mmCIF file of C-alpha atoms in Angstrom:
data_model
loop_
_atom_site.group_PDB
_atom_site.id
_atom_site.type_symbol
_atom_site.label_atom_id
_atom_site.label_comp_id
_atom_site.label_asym_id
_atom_site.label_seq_id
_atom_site.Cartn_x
_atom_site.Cartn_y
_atom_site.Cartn_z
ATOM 1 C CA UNK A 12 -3.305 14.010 13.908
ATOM 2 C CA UNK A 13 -5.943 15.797 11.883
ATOM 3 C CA UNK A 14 -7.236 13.582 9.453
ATOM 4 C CA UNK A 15 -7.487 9.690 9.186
ATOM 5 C CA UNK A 16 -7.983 8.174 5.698
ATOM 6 C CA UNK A 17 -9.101 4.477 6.738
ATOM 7 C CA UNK A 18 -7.671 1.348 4.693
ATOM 8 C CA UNK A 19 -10.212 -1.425 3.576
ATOM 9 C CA UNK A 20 -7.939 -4.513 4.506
ATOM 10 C CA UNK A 21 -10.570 -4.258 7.877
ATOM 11 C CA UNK A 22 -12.580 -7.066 9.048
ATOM 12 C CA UNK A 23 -14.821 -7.018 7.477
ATOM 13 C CA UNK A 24 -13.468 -5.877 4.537
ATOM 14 C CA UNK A 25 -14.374 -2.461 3.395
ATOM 15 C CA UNK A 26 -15.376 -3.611 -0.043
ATOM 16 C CA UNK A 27 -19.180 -3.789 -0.079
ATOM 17 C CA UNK A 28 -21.879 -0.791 -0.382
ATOM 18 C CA UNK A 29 -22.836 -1.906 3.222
ATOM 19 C CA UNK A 30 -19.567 -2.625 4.966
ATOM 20 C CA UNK A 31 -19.039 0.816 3.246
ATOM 21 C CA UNK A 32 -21.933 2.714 4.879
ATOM 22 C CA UNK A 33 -21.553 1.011 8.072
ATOM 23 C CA UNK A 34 -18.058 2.152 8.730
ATOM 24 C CA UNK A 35 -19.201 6.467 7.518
ATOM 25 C CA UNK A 36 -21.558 5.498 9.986
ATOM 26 C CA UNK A 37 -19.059 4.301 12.947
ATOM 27 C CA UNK A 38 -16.764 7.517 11.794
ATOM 28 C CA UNK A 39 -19.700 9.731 12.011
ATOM 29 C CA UNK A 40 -20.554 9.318 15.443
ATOM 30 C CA UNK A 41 -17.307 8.770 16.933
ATOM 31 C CA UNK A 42 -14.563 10.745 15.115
ATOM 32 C CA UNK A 43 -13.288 13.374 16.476
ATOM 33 C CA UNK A 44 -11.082 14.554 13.847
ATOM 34 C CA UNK A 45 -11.328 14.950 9.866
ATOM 35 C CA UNK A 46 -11.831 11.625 8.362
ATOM 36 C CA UNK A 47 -12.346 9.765 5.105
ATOM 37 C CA UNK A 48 -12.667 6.038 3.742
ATOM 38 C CA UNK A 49 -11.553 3.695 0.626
ATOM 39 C CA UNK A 50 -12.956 1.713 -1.028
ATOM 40 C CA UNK A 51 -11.601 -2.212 -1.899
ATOM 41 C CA UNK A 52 -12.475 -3.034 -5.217
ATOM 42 C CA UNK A 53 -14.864 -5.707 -5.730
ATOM 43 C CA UNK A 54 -17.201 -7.138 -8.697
ATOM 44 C CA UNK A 55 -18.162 -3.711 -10.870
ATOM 45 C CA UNK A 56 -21.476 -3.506 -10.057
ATOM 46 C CA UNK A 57 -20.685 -3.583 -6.232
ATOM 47 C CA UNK A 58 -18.313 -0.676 -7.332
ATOM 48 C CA UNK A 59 -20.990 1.527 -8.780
ATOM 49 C CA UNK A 60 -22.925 1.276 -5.829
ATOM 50 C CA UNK A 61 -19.984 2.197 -3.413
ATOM 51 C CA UNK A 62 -19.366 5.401 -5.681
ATOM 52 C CA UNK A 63 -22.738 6.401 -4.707
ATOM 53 C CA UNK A 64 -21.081 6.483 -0.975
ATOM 54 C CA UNK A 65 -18.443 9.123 -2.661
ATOM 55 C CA UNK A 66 -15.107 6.959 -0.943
ATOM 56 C CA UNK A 67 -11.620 8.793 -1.640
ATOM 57 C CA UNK A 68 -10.394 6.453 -3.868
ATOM 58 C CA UNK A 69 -10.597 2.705 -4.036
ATOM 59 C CA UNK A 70 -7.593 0.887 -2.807
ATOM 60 C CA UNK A 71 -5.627 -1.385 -4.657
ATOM 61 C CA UNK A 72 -3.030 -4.275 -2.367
ATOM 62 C CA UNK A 73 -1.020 -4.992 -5.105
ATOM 63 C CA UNK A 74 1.019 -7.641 -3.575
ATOM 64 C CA UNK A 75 -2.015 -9.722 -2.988
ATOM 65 C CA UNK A 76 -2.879 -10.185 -6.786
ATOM 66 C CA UNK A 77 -1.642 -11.471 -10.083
ATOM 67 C CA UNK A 78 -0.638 -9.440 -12.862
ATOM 68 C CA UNK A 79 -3.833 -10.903 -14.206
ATOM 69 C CA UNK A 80 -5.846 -9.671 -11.977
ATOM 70 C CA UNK A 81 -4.603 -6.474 -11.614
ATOM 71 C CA UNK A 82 -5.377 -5.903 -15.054
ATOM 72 C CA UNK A 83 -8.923 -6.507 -14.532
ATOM 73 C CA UNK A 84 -8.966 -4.306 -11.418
ATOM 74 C CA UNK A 85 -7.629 -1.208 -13.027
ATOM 75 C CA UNK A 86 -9.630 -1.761 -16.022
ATOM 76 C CA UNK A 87 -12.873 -1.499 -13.767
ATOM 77 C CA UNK A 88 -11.707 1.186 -12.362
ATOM 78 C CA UNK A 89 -11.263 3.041 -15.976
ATOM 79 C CA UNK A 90 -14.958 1.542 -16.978
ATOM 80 C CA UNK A 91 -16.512 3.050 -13.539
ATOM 81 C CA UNK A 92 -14.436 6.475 -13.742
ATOM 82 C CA UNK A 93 -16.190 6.476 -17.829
ATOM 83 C CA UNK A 94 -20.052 5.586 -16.108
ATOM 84 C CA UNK A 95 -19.955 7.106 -12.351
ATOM 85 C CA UNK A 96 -19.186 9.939 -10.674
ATOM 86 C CA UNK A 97 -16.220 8.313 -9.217
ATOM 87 C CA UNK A 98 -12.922 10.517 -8.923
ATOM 88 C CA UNK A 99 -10.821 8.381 -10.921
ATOM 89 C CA UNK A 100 -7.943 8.486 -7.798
ATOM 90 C CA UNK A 101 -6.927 4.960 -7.179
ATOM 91 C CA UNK A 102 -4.245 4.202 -4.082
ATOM 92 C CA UNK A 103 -1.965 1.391 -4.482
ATOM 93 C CA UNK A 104 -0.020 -0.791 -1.994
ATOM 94 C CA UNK A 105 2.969 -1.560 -4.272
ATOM 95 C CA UNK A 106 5.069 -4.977 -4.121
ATOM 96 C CA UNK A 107 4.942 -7.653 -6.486
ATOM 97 C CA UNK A 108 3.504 -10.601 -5.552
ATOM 98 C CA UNK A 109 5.849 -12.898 -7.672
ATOM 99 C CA UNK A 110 9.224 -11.573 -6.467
ATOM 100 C CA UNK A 111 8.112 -11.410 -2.896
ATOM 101 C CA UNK A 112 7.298 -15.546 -3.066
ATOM 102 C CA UNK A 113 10.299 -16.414 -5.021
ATOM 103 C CA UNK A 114 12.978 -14.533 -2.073
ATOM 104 C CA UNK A 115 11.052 -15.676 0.553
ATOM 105 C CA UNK A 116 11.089 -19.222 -0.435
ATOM 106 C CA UNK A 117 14.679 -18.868 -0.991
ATOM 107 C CA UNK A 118 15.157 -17.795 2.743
ATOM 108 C CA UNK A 119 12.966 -20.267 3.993
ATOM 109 C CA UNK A 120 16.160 -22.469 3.260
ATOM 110 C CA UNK A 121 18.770 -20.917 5.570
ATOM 111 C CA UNK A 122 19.158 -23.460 8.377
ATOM 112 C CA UNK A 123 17.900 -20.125 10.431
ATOM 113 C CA UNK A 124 16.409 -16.771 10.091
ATOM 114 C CA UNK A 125 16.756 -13.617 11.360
ATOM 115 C CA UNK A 126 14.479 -10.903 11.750
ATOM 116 C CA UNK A 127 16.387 -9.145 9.153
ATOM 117 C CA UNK A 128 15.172 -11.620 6.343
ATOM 118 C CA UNK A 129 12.146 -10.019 6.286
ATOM 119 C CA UNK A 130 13.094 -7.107 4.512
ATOM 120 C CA UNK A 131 15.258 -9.350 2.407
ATOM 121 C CA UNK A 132 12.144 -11.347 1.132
ATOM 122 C CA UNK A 133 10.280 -8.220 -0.013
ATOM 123 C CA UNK A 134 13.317 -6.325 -1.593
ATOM 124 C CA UNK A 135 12.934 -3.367 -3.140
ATOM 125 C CA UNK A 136 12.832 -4.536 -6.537
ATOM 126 C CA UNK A 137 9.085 -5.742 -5.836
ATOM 127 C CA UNK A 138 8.509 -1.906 -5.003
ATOM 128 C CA UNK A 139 10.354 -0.732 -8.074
ATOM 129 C CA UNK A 140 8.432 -3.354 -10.405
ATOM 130 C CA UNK A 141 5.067 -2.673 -9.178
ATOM 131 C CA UNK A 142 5.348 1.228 -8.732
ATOM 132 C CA UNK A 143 6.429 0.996 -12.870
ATOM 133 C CA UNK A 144 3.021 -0.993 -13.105
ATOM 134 C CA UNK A 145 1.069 0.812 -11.503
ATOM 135 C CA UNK A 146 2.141 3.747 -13.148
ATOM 136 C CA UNK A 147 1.558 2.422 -16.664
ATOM 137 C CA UNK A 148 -1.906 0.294 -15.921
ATOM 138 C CA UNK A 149 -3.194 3.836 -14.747
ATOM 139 C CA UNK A 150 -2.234 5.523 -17.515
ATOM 140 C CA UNK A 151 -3.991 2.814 -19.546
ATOM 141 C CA UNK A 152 -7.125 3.528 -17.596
ATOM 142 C CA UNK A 153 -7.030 6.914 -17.173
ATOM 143 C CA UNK A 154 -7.111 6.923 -13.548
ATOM 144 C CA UNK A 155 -5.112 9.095 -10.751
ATOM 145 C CA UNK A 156 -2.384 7.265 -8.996
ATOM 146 C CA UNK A 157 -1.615 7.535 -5.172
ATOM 147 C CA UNK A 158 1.443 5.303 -4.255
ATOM 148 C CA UNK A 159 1.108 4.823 -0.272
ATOM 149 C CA UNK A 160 4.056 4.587 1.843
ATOM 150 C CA UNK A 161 7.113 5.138 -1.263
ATOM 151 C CA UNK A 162 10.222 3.308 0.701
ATOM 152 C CA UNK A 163 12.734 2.615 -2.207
ATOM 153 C CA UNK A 164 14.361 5.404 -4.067
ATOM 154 C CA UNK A 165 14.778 3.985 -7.569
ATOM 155 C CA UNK A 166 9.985 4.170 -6.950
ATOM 156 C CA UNK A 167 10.964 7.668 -6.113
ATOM 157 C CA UNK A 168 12.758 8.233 -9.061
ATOM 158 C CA UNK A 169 9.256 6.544 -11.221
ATOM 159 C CA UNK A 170 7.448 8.616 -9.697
ATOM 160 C CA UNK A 171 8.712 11.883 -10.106
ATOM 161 C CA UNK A 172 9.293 11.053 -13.544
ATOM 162 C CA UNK A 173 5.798 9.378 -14.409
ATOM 163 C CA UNK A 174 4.142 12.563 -12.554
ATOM 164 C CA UNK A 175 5.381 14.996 -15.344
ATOM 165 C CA UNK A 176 2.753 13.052 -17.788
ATOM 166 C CA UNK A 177 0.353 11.756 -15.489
ATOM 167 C CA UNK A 178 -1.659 12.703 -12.466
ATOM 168 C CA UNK A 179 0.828 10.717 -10.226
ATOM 169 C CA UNK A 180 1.276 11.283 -6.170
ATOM 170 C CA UNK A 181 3.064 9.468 -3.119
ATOM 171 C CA UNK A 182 3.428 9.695 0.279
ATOM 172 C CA UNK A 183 6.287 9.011 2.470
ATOM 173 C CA UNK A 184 6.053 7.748 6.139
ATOM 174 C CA UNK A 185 8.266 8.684 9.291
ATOM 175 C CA UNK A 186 9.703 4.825 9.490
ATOM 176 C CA UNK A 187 10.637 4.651 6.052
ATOM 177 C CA UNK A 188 12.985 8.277 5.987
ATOM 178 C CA UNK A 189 14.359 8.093 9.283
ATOM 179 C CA UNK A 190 15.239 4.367 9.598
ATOM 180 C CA UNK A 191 17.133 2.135 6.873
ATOM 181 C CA UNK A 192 17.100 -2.420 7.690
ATOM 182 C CA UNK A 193 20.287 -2.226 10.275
ATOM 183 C CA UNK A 194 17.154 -1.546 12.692
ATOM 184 C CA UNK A 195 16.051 -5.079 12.347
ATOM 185 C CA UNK A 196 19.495 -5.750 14.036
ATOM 186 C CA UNK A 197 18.751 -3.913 16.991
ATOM 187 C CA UNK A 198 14.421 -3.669 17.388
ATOM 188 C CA UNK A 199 14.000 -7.872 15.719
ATOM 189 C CA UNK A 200 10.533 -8.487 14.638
ATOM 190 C CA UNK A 201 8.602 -5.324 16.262
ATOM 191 C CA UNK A 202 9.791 -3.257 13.404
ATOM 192 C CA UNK A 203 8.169 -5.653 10.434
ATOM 193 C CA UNK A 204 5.813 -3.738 7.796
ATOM 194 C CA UNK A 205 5.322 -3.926 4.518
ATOM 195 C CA UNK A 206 6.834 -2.776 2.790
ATOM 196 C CA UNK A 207 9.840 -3.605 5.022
ATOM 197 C CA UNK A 208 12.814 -0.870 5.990
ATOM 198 C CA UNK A 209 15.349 -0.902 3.077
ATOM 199 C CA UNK A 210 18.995 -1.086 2.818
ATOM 200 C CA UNK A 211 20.831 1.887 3.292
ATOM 201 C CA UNK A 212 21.783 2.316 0.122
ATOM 202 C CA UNK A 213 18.150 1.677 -1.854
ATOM 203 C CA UNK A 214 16.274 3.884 0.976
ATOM 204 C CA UNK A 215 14.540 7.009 0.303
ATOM 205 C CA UNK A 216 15.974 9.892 2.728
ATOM 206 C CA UNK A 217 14.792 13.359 4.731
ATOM 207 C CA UNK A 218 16.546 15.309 1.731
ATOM 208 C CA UNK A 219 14.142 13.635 -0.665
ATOM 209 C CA UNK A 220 11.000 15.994 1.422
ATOM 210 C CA UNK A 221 10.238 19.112 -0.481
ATOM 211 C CA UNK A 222 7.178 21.270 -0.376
ATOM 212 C CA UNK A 223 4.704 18.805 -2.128
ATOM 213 C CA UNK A 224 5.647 15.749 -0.226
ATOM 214 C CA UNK A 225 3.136 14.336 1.719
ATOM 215 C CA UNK A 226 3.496 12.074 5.345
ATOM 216 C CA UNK A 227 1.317 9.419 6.165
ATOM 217 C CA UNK A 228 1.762 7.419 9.460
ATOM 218 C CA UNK A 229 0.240 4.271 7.709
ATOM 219 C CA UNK A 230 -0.986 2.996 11.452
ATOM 220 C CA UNK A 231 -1.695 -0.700 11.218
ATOM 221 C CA UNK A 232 -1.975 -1.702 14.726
ATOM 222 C CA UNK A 233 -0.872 -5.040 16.384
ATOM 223 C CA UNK A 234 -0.448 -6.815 19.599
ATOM 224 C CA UNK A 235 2.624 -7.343 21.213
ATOM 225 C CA UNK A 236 2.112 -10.903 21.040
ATOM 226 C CA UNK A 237 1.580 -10.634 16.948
ATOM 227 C CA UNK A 238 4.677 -8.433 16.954
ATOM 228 C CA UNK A 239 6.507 -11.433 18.273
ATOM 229 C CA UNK A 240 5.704 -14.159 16.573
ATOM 230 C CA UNK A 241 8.637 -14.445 14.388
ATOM 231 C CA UNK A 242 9.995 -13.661 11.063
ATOM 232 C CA UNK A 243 7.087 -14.813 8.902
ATOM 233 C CA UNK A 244 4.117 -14.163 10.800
ATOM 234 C CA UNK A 245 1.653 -12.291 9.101
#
């Protein structure tokens, strides 16, 4: 590992100037390899002052937020790209919030669950509809798209596409192209992320690498005893 590019879903959050400094700070002294930070995305005028801090991009967890609201997001982002020296490059989480609460609630109803559901409750239609919005609401705000961890192959397929008329990238991690959601059936509950392993058939692939693809681990450590908690533990 060379570089780290630290997420803001930390506690605390990494969406204040000071939470901001505080971890360059911690990095500073202690890392010893290449290392950068994001930004969350808070009220604009806490923005401005984080751009002074010069973050990578600000970080956008799409499947925590209403269409609403992600509207409003990306839309500061465009007014703080127009009035600060911010880069513009905004990295999105994508699943839709909607379609992830309307299957899970659905599978909440099975008499029992298996650790398979999981991936079942955030299909990859939630990826597909929130990689097309993210791709259009940064287009409508100017801004440079970065779609961590790409697991479907119908995203792929936005992507690519979107990235012939827009500053568009992704990256890919080792989970998602070597394993499909049959895994669930032998590993349980110590393989959930999010987004989830995919079916076979909707899963992106080794053949998909070519010489501008771009691996990210996407490390978000947890206990044993979270990892074990069951099917719809956070």
């Amino acid at each position: 590992v060379v570089t780290i590019i630290d997420m803001p879903n930390t506690l605390p959050k990494t969406n204040t100037y000071e939470s901001l400094k505080e971890k360059i700070e911690i990095g500073k002294s202690k890392s010893v390899v290449n290392f950068e930070l994001q930004a969350g995305h808070s009220s604009l005028e806490e923005m401005e002052k984080m751009v002074e801090l010069n973050p990578i991009s600000f970080k956008v967890f799409m499947d925590l937020e209403s269409d609403e609201s992600l509207e409003e997001i990306f839309s500061n982002l465009g007014k703080l790209k127009q009035t600060t020296d911010y880069n513009g490059l905004v990295a999105v989480h994508c699943e839709k919030q909607t379609i992830i609460t309307a299957e899970t609630e659905k599978l909440k109803q099975k008499e029992e669950n298996e650790a398979i559901d999981y991936s079942y409750a955030r299909p990859s239609s939630s990826e597909d509809e929130s990689v097309k919005q993210a791709i259009e609401l940064a287009g409508k705000n100017n801004l440079r798209l970065h779609i961590c961890h790409l697991s479907s192959s119908k995203s792929l397929s936005l992507a690519k596409s979107a990235s012939k008329i827009q500053p568009v990238s992704w990256e890919f991690t080792p989970h998602h192209l070597l394993l499909d959601n049959s895994a669930f059936n032998t590993y349980g509950t110590f393989i959930k992320t999010n987004p989830p392993l995919r079916e076979k058939q909707n899963s992106i692939r080794i053949d998909d690498l070519d010489t501008d693809s771009i691996i990210g681990t996407d490390h978000a450590p947890h206990t044993l005893e979270d990892k074990t908690k069951g099917v719809w533990h956070d």
